[in-house]
């Protein structure tokens, strides 16, 4: 499996000051580098080394692969959107919990509340740049090698199911600002090929467990897109009811932006 890192003329880091934080720099042109990773313990060790090294240089990781290497050029239309992957990244963003300086301890508390297949598997844990900035929240990236190539859409549905069926995640699902979609602590969009994973500034821990590769294949059998969609609608309707919002069916259309498909809500609630 190939892992792609992107570098730019400026480091891809978030700037944090006493006044607050600035977003990651908007960059148009990138140069890519690739690393070959085997799906075993040796590969996980290499992934740890190369990701740590890339983070120190201010690079970011690209989810998925490129159609060809980049050299100081735009990445638009260059991602293989349908290529299957054996890398699972869990982006935990703003989990209500008490943070600590022990990255492994925080990561283990999260992993032990995930489905059983995660409990005896080695992984890489990284503190997100926002960890420690938002009070009483935990933000982490967790990297797992998985035992079979999985299509990004299937992986995205699996992450949605984990959000819906794991109690500690489900209880923190909220409505988005428009009231028509769900905002989850575990970000499903990280499954998309072409997603940028910001890994700098680096703070990594490799957590060794019994297995080097996550046996995800058995868990994907029950991932039915229709069931995932239905569960999401049920959760959304319950949250709208709690917010005294009427039950509403969102009308969505698909638009193409820079070669990527995005859903646009056509009938948002009126602002009051």
mmCIF file of N, CA and C in Angstrom, residues 39-99:
data_model
loop_
_atom_site.group_PDB
_atom_site.id
_atom_site.type_symbol
_atom_site.label_atom_id
_atom_site.label_comp_id
_atom_site.label_asym_id
_atom_site.label_seq_id
_atom_site.Cartn_x
_atom_site.Cartn_y
_atom_site.Cartn_z
ATOM 1 N N UNK A 39 1.244 -4.558 4.952
ATOM 2 C CA UNK A 39 0.130 -4.669 5.898
ATOM 3 C C UNK A 39 0.478 -5.711 6.953
ATOM 4 N N UNK A 40 1.362 -5.327 7.843
ATOM 5 C CA UNK A 40 1.805 -6.203 8.926
ATOM 6 C C UNK A 40 2.497 -5.334 9.977
ATOM 7 N N UNK A 41 3.068 -5.972 10.981
ATOM 8 C CA UNK A 41 3.717 -5.228 12.059
ATOM 9 C C UNK A 41 4.866 -4.374 11.538
ATOM 10 N N UNK A 42 5.638 -4.925 10.604
ATOM 11 C CA UNK A 42 6.748 -4.176 10.020
ATOM 12 C C UNK A 42 6.232 -2.924 9.307
ATOM 13 N N UNK A 43 5.100 -3.079 8.618
ATOM 14 C CA UNK A 43 4.513 -1.940 7.916
ATOM 15 C C UNK A 43 4.008 -0.872 8.871
ATOM 16 N N UNK A 44 3.415 -1.295 9.983
ATOM 17 C CA UNK A 44 2.927 -0.326 10.964
ATOM 18 C C UNK A 44 4.094 0.446 11.575
ATOM 19 N N UNK A 45 5.189 -0.267 11.855
ATOM 20 C CA UNK A 45 6.379 0.412 12.383
ATOM 21 C C UNK A 45 6.909 1.441 11.388
ATOM 22 N N UNK A 46 6.922 1.078 10.099
ATOM 23 C CA UNK A 46 7.394 2.015 9.074
ATOM 24 C C UNK A 46 6.440 3.204 8.965
ATOM 25 N N UNK A 47 5.120 2.932 9.030
ATOM 26 C CA UNK A 47 4.143 4.019 8.964
ATOM 27 C C UNK A 47 4.378 5.019 10.092
ATOM 28 N N UNK A 48 4.684 4.515 11.269
ATOM 29 C CA UNK A 48 4.977 5.374 12.418
ATOM 30 C C UNK A 48 6.194 6.252 12.136
ATOM 31 N N UNK A 49 7.251 5.648 11.607
ATOM 32 C CA UNK A 49 8.498 6.385 11.345
ATOM 33 C C UNK A 49 8.302 7.456 10.278
ATOM 34 N N UNK A 50 7.702 7.075 9.150
ATOM 35 C CA UNK A 50 7.612 8.027 8.035
ATOM 36 C C UNK A 50 6.606 9.137 8.328
ATOM 37 N N UNK A 51 5.539 8.820 9.086
ATOM 38 C CA UNK A 51 4.554 9.847 9.417
ATOM 39 C C UNK A 51 5.145 10.846 10.408
ATOM 40 N N UNK A 52 5.894 10.343 11.375
ATOM 41 C CA UNK A 52 6.556 11.233 12.336
ATOM 42 C C UNK A 52 7.552 12.141 11.626
ATOM 43 N N UNK A 53 8.323 11.560 10.689
ATOM 44 C CA UNK A 53 9.315 12.353 9.955
ATOM 45 C C UNK A 53 8.627 13.409 9.081
ATOM 46 N N UNK A 54 7.539 13.029 8.422
ATOM 47 C CA UNK A 54 6.818 13.976 7.564
ATOM 48 C C UNK A 54 6.216 15.107 8.390
ATOM 49 N N UNK A 55 5.705 14.777 9.557
ATOM 50 C CA UNK A 55 5.109 15.791 10.426
ATOM 51 C C UNK A 55 6.145 16.810 10.872
ATOM 52 N N UNK A 56 7.339 16.343 11.178
ATOM 53 C CA UNK A 56 8.403 17.252 11.616
ATOM 54 C C UNK A 56 8.776 18.250 10.530
ATOM 55 N N UNK A 57 8.553 17.867 9.271
ATOM 56 C CA UNK A 57 8.885 18.744 8.152
ATOM 57 C C UNK A 57 7.712 19.623 7.723
ATOM 58 N N UNK A 58 6.588 19.507 8.442
ATOM 59 C CA UNK A 58 5.438 20.340 8.111
ATOM 60 C C UNK A 58 4.630 19.840 6.934
ATOM 61 N N UNK A 59 4.734 18.527 6.636
ATOM 62 C CA UNK A 59 3.945 17.935 5.562
ATOM 63 C C UNK A 59 2.556 17.573 6.082
ATOM 64 N N UNK A 60 1.652 17.238 5.167
ATOM 65 C CA UNK A 60 0.384 16.614 5.547
ATOM 66 C C UNK A 60 0.281 15.267 4.842
ATOM 67 N N UNK A 61 -0.624 14.429 5.296
ATOM 68 C CA UNK A 61 -0.874 13.144 4.657
ATOM 69 C C UNK A 61 -2.095 13.281 3.749
ATOM 70 N N UNK A 62 -2.051 12.649 2.596
ATOM 71 C CA UNK A 62 -3.196 12.602 1.698
ATOM 72 C C UNK A 62 -3.874 11.255 1.849
ATOM 73 N N UNK A 63 -5.177 11.266 2.141
ATOM 74 C CA UNK A 63 -5.922 10.002 2.190
ATOM 75 C C UNK A 63 -6.121 9.509 0.763
ATOM 76 N N UNK A 64 -5.684 8.290 0.492
ATOM 77 C CA UNK A 64 -5.743 7.761 -0.859
ATOM 78 C C UNK A 64 -4.458 8.053 -1.620
ATOM 79 N N UNK A 65 -4.487 7.742 -2.909
ATOM 80 C CA UNK A 65 -3.296 7.923 -3.739
ATOM 81 C C UNK A 65 -3.576 8.918 -4.864
ATOM 82 N N UNK A 66 -2.519 9.261 -5.578
ATOM 83 C CA UNK A 66 -2.602 10.196 -6.698
ATOM 84 C C UNK A 66 -2.516 9.444 -8.024
ATOM 85 N N UNK A 67 -3.075 10.042 -9.046
ATOM 86 C CA UNK A 67 -2.980 9.445 -10.384
ATOM 87 C C UNK A 67 -1.551 9.519 -10.906
ATOM 88 N N UNK A 68 -0.808 10.509 -10.445
ATOM 89 C CA UNK A 68 0.616 10.646 -10.757
ATOM 90 C C UNK A 68 1.238 11.563 -9.704
ATOM 91 N N UNK A 69 2.547 11.511 -9.544
ATOM 92 C CA UNK A 69 3.203 12.385 -8.566
ATOM 93 C C UNK A 69 3.006 13.862 -8.913
ATOM 94 N N UNK A 70 2.976 14.694 -7.876
ATOM 95 C CA UNK A 70 2.841 16.134 -8.051
ATOM 96 C C UNK A 70 4.184 16.813 -7.823
ATOM 97 N N UNK A 71 4.438 17.870 -8.589
ATOM 98 C CA UNK A 71 5.638 18.674 -8.402
ATOM 99 C C UNK A 71 5.246 20.139 -8.466
ATOM 100 N N UNK A 72 5.058 20.730 -7.311
ATOM 101 C CA UNK A 72 4.669 22.133 -7.187
ATOM 102 C C UNK A 72 3.483 22.458 -8.096
ATOM 103 N N UNK A 73 2.393 21.708 -7.930
ATOM 104 C CA UNK A 73 1.216 21.893 -8.782
ATOM 105 C C UNK A 73 -0.047 21.569 -7.999
ATOM 106 N N UNK A 74 -1.183 21.934 -8.566
ATOM 107 C CA UNK A 74 -2.468 21.711 -7.926
ATOM 108 C C UNK A 74 -2.779 20.215 -7.847
ATOM 109 N N UNK A 75 -3.493 19.835 -6.792
ATOM 110 C CA UNK A 75 -3.908 18.436 -6.663
ATOM 111 C C UNK A 75 -5.333 18.221 -7.171
ATOM 112 N N UNK A 76 -5.963 19.250 -7.733
ATOM 113 C CA UNK A 76 -7.332 19.121 -8.238
ATOM 114 C C UNK A 76 -7.411 18.031 -9.307
ATOM 115 N N UNK A 77 -8.407 17.164 -9.193
ATOM 116 C CA UNK A 77 -8.669 16.066 -10.123
ATOM 117 C C UNK A 77 -7.583 14.990 -10.122
ATOM 118 N N UNK A 78 -6.654 15.029 -9.181
ATOM 119 C CA UNK A 78 -5.524 14.111 -9.204
ATOM 120 C C UNK A 78 -5.689 12.911 -8.278
ATOM 121 N N UNK A 79 -6.725 12.898 -7.442
ATOM 122 C CA UNK A 79 -6.929 11.771 -6.529
ATOM 123 C C UNK A 79 -7.735 10.675 -7.194
ATOM 124 N N UNK A 80 -7.399 9.435 -6.870
ATOM 125 C CA UNK A 80 -8.193 8.284 -7.318
ATOM 126 C C UNK A 80 -9.299 8.085 -6.293
ATOM 127 N N UNK A 81 -10.485 8.607 -6.585
ATOM 128 C CA UNK A 81 -11.563 8.671 -5.593
ATOM 129 C C UNK A 81 -12.143 7.304 -5.235
ATOM 130 N N UNK A 82 -11.981 6.320 -6.107
ATOM 131 C CA UNK A 82 -12.630 5.022 -5.878
ATOM 132 C C UNK A 82 -11.664 3.912 -5.481
ATOM 133 N N UNK A 83 -10.388 4.231 -5.344
ATOM 134 C CA UNK A 83 -9.422 3.195 -5.000
ATOM 135 C C UNK A 83 -9.635 2.679 -3.571
ATOM 136 N N UNK A 84 -9.648 1.367 -3.425
ATOM 137 C CA UNK A 84 -9.798 0.761 -2.104
ATOM 138 C C UNK A 84 -8.539 1.009 -1.273
ATOM 139 N N UNK A 85 -8.703 0.992 0.039
ATOM 140 C CA UNK A 85 -7.588 1.301 0.937
ATOM 141 C C UNK A 85 -7.500 0.273 2.064
ATOM 142 N N UNK A 86 -6.313 0.153 2.634
ATOM 143 C CA UNK A 86 -6.126 -0.665 3.830
ATOM 144 C C UNK A 86 -5.633 0.181 5.001
ATOM 145 N N UNK A 87 -5.898 1.476 4.915
ATOM 146 C CA UNK A 87 -5.589 2.393 6.016
ATOM 147 C C UNK A 87 -6.889 2.976 6.546
ATOM 148 N N UNK A 88 -7.130 2.780 7.827
ATOM 149 C CA UNK A 88 -8.291 3.364 8.497
ATOM 150 C C UNK A 88 -7.797 4.446 9.447
ATOM 151 N N UNK A 89 -8.297 5.660 9.268
ATOM 152 C CA UNK A 89 -7.944 6.765 10.150
ATOM 153 C C UNK A 89 -9.194 7.180 10.914
ATOM 154 N N UNK A 90 -9.108 7.195 12.225
ATOM 155 C CA UNK A 90 -10.191 7.684 13.071
ATOM 156 C C UNK A 90 -9.835 9.098 13.513
ATOM 157 N N UNK A 91 -10.653 10.046 13.108
ATOM 158 C CA UNK A 91 -10.440 11.455 13.479
ATOM 159 C C UNK A 91 -11.441 11.796 14.578
ATOM 160 N N UNK A 92 -10.976 11.773 15.813
ATOM 161 C CA UNK A 92 -11.805 12.109 16.973
ATOM 162 C C UNK A 92 -11.668 13.598 17.220
ATOM 163 N N UNK A 93 -12.765 14.343 17.045
ATOM 164 C CA UNK A 93 -12.679 15.796 17.120
ATOM 165 C C UNK A 93 -13.670 16.347 18.148
ATOM 166 N N UNK A 94 -13.144 16.823 19.278
ATOM 167 C CA UNK A 94 -13.992 17.462 20.274
ATOM 168 C C UNK A 94 -14.792 16.499 21.138
ATOM 169 N N UNK A 95 -14.248 15.323 21.413
ATOM 170 C CA UNK A 95 -14.913 14.378 22.310
ATOM 171 C C UNK A 95 -14.928 14.954 23.724
ATOM 172 N N UNK A 96 -16.128 15.020 24.329
ATOM 173 C CA UNK A 96 -16.214 15.544 25.700
ATOM 174 C C UNK A 96 -15.567 14.559 26.661
ATOM 175 N N UNK A 97 -14.396 14.915 27.136
ATOM 176 C CA UNK A 97 -13.625 14.071 28.051
ATOM 177 C C UNK A 97 -12.504 14.927 28.625
ATOM 178 N N UNK A 98 -11.880 14.415 29.670
ATOM 179 C CA UNK A 98 -10.793 15.156 30.302
ATOM 180 C C UNK A 98 -9.481 14.823 29.615
ATOM 181 N N UNK A 99 -8.824 15.799 28.984
ATOM 182 C CA UNK A 99 -7.550 15.530 28.310
ATOM 183 C C UNK A 99 -6.414 15.362 29.314
#
